[in-house]
Short mmCIF file of C-alpha atoms in Angstrom, two decimals:
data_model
loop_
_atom_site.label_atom_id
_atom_site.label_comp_id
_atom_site.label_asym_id
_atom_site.label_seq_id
_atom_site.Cartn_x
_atom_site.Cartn_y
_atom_site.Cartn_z
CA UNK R 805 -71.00 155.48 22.98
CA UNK R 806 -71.98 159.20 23.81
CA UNK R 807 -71.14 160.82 26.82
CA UNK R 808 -73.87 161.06 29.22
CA UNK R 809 -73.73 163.54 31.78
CA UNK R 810 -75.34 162.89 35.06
CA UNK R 811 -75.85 164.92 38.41
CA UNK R 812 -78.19 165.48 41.64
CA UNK R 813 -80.28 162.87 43.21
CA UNK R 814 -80.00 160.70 39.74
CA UNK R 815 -75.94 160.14 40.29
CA UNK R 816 -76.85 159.88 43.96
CA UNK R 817 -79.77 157.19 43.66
CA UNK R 818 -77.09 155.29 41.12
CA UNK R 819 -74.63 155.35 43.46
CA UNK R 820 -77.12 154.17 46.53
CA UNK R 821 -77.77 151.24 44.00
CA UNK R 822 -74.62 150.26 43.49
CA UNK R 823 -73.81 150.40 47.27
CA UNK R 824 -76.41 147.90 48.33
CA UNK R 825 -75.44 145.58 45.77
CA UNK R 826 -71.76 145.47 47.15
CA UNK R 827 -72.47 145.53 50.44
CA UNK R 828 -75.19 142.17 49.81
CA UNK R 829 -72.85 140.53 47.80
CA UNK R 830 -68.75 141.33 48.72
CA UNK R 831 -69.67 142.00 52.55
CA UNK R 832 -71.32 138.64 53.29
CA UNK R 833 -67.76 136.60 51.74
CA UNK R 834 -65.57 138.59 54.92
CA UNK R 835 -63.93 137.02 57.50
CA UNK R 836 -63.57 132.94 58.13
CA UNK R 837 -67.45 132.62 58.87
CA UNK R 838 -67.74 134.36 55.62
CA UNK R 839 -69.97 132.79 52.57
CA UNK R 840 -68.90 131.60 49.31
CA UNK R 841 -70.44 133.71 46.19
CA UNK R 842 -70.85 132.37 42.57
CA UNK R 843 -69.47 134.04 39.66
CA UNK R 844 -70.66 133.60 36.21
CA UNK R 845 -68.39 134.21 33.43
CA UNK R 846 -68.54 134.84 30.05
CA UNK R 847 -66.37 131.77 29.06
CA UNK R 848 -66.16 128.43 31.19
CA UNK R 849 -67.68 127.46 34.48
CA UNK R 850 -68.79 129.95 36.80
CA UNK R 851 -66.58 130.21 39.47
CA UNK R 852 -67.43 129.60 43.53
CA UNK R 853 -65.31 132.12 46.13
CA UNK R 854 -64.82 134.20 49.03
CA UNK R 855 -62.53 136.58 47.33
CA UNK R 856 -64.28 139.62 48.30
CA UNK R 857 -61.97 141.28 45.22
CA UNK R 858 -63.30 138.50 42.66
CA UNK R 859 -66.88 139.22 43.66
CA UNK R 860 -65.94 142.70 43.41
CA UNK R 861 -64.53 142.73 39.90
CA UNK R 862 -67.39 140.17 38.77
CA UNK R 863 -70.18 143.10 39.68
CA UNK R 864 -71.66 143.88 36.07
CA UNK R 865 -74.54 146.03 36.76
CA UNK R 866 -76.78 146.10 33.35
CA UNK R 867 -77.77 150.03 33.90
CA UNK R 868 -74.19 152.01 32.24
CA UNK R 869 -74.16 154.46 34.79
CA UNK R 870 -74.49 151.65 37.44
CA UNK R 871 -72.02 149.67 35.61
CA UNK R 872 -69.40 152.92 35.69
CA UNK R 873 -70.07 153.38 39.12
CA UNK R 874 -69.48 149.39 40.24
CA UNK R 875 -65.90 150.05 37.88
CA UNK R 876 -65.43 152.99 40.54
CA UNK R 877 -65.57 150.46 43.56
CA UNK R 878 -63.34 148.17 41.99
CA UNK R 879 -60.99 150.98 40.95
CA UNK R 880 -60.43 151.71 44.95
CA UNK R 881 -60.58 147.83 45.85
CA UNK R 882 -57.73 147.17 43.25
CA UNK R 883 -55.56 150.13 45.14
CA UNK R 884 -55.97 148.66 48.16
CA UNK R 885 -54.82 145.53 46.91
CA UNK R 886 -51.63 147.04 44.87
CA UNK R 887 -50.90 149.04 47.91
CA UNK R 888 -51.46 146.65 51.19
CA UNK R 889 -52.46 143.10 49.31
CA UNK R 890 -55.15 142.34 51.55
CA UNK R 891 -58.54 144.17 52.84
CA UNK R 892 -60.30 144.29 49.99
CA UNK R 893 -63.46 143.29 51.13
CA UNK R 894 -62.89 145.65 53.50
CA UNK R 895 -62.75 148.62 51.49
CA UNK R 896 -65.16 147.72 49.58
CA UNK R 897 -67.80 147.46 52.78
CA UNK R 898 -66.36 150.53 54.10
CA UNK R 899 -67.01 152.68 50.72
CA UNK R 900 -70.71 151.34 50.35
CA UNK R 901 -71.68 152.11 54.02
CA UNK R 902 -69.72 155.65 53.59
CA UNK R 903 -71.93 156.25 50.64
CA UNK R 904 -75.01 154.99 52.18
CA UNK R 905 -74.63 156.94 55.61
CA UNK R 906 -73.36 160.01 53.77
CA UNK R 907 -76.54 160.02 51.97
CA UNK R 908 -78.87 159.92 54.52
CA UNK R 909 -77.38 163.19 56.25
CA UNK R 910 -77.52 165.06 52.78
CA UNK R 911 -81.28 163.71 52.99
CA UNK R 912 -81.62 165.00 56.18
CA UNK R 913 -80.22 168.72 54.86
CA UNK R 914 -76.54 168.44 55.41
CA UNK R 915 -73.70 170.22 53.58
CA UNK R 916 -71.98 167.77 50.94
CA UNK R 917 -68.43 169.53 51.67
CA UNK R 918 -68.79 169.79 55.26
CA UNK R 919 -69.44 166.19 55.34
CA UNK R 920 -66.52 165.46 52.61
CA UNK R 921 -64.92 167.41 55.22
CA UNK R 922 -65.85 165.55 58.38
CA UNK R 923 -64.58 162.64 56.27
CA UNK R 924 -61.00 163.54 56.22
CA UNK R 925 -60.53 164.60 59.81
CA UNK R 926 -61.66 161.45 60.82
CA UNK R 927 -59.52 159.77 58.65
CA UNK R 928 -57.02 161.95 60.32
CA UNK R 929 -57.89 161.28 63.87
CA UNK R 930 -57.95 157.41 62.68
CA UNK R 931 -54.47 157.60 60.99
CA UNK R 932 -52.80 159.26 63.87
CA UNK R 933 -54.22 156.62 66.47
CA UNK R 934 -53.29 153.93 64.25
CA UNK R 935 -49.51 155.49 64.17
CA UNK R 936 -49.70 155.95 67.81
CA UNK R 937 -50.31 152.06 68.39
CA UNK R 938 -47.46 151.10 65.65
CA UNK R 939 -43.96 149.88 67.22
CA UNK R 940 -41.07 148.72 65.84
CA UNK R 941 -40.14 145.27 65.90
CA UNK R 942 -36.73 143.45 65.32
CA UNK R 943 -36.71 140.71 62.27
CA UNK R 944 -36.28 138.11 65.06
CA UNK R 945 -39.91 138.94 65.98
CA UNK R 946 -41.00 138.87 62.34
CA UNK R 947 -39.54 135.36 62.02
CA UNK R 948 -41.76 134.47 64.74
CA UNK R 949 -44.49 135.77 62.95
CA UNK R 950 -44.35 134.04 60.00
CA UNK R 951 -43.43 130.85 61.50
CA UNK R 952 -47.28 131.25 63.40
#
């Protein structure tokens, strides 16, 4: 396969498309109210969950740059899951309404980097609060944790 080489409002539009298809098909499997998704496969019977990574990793878009793009989202859902082992569908409905909302303020005329930039110090602001709330707990506590 050649390389292909894409930029501007074509990479942007692509990865718009890609957005809205994860957020209508991992977002509506989160949480316990969430709905069960079919997945076909290329061998077997298809398979029926509300593994937000499964549905994640089953997105095949049949446009390549599409398809690169929905490889992309499962890239970051798979680190979340090596890293933490939960909150996939999480990320994954966090990165597609990032995209989508970051898009409509370069529509509106907004600097790429300064929102790239507004980005991180939220994540900043949100990390620190986060770290704020932690406390330590003894592993008598964490017993009673896992026996809930």
């Amino acid at each position: 396969m050649t390389n292909v080489v894409v930029s501007g409002e074509q990479l942007q539009e692509a990865f718009r498309e890609v957005a809205a298809i994860v957020d209508s098909t991992v977002a509506i499997t989160a949480g316990p109210r969430g709905k069960t998704v079919g997945i076909n496969k290329p061998y077997g019977a298809p398979e029926i969950t509300k593994d937000g990574y499964k549905v994640m990793k089953g997105i095949k878009p049949e446009k390549p740059l599409n398809a690169v793009i929905a490889s992309i989202f499962a890239q970051s859902c798979s680190q979340c899951n090596d890293k933490v082992g939960d909150g996939t569908t999480t990320c994954s409905i966090l990165t597609s309404n990032m995209i989508m909302e970051a898009s409509k303020s370069i529509a509106a005329g907004n600097d790429r980097v300064g929102i790239k930039n507004g980005i991180q110090k939220a994540k900043d602001v949100i990390l620190k609060e986060i770290a704020s709330m932690s406390r330590t707990i003894s592993l008598e506590k964490i017993d009673e944790v896992a026996q809930v």
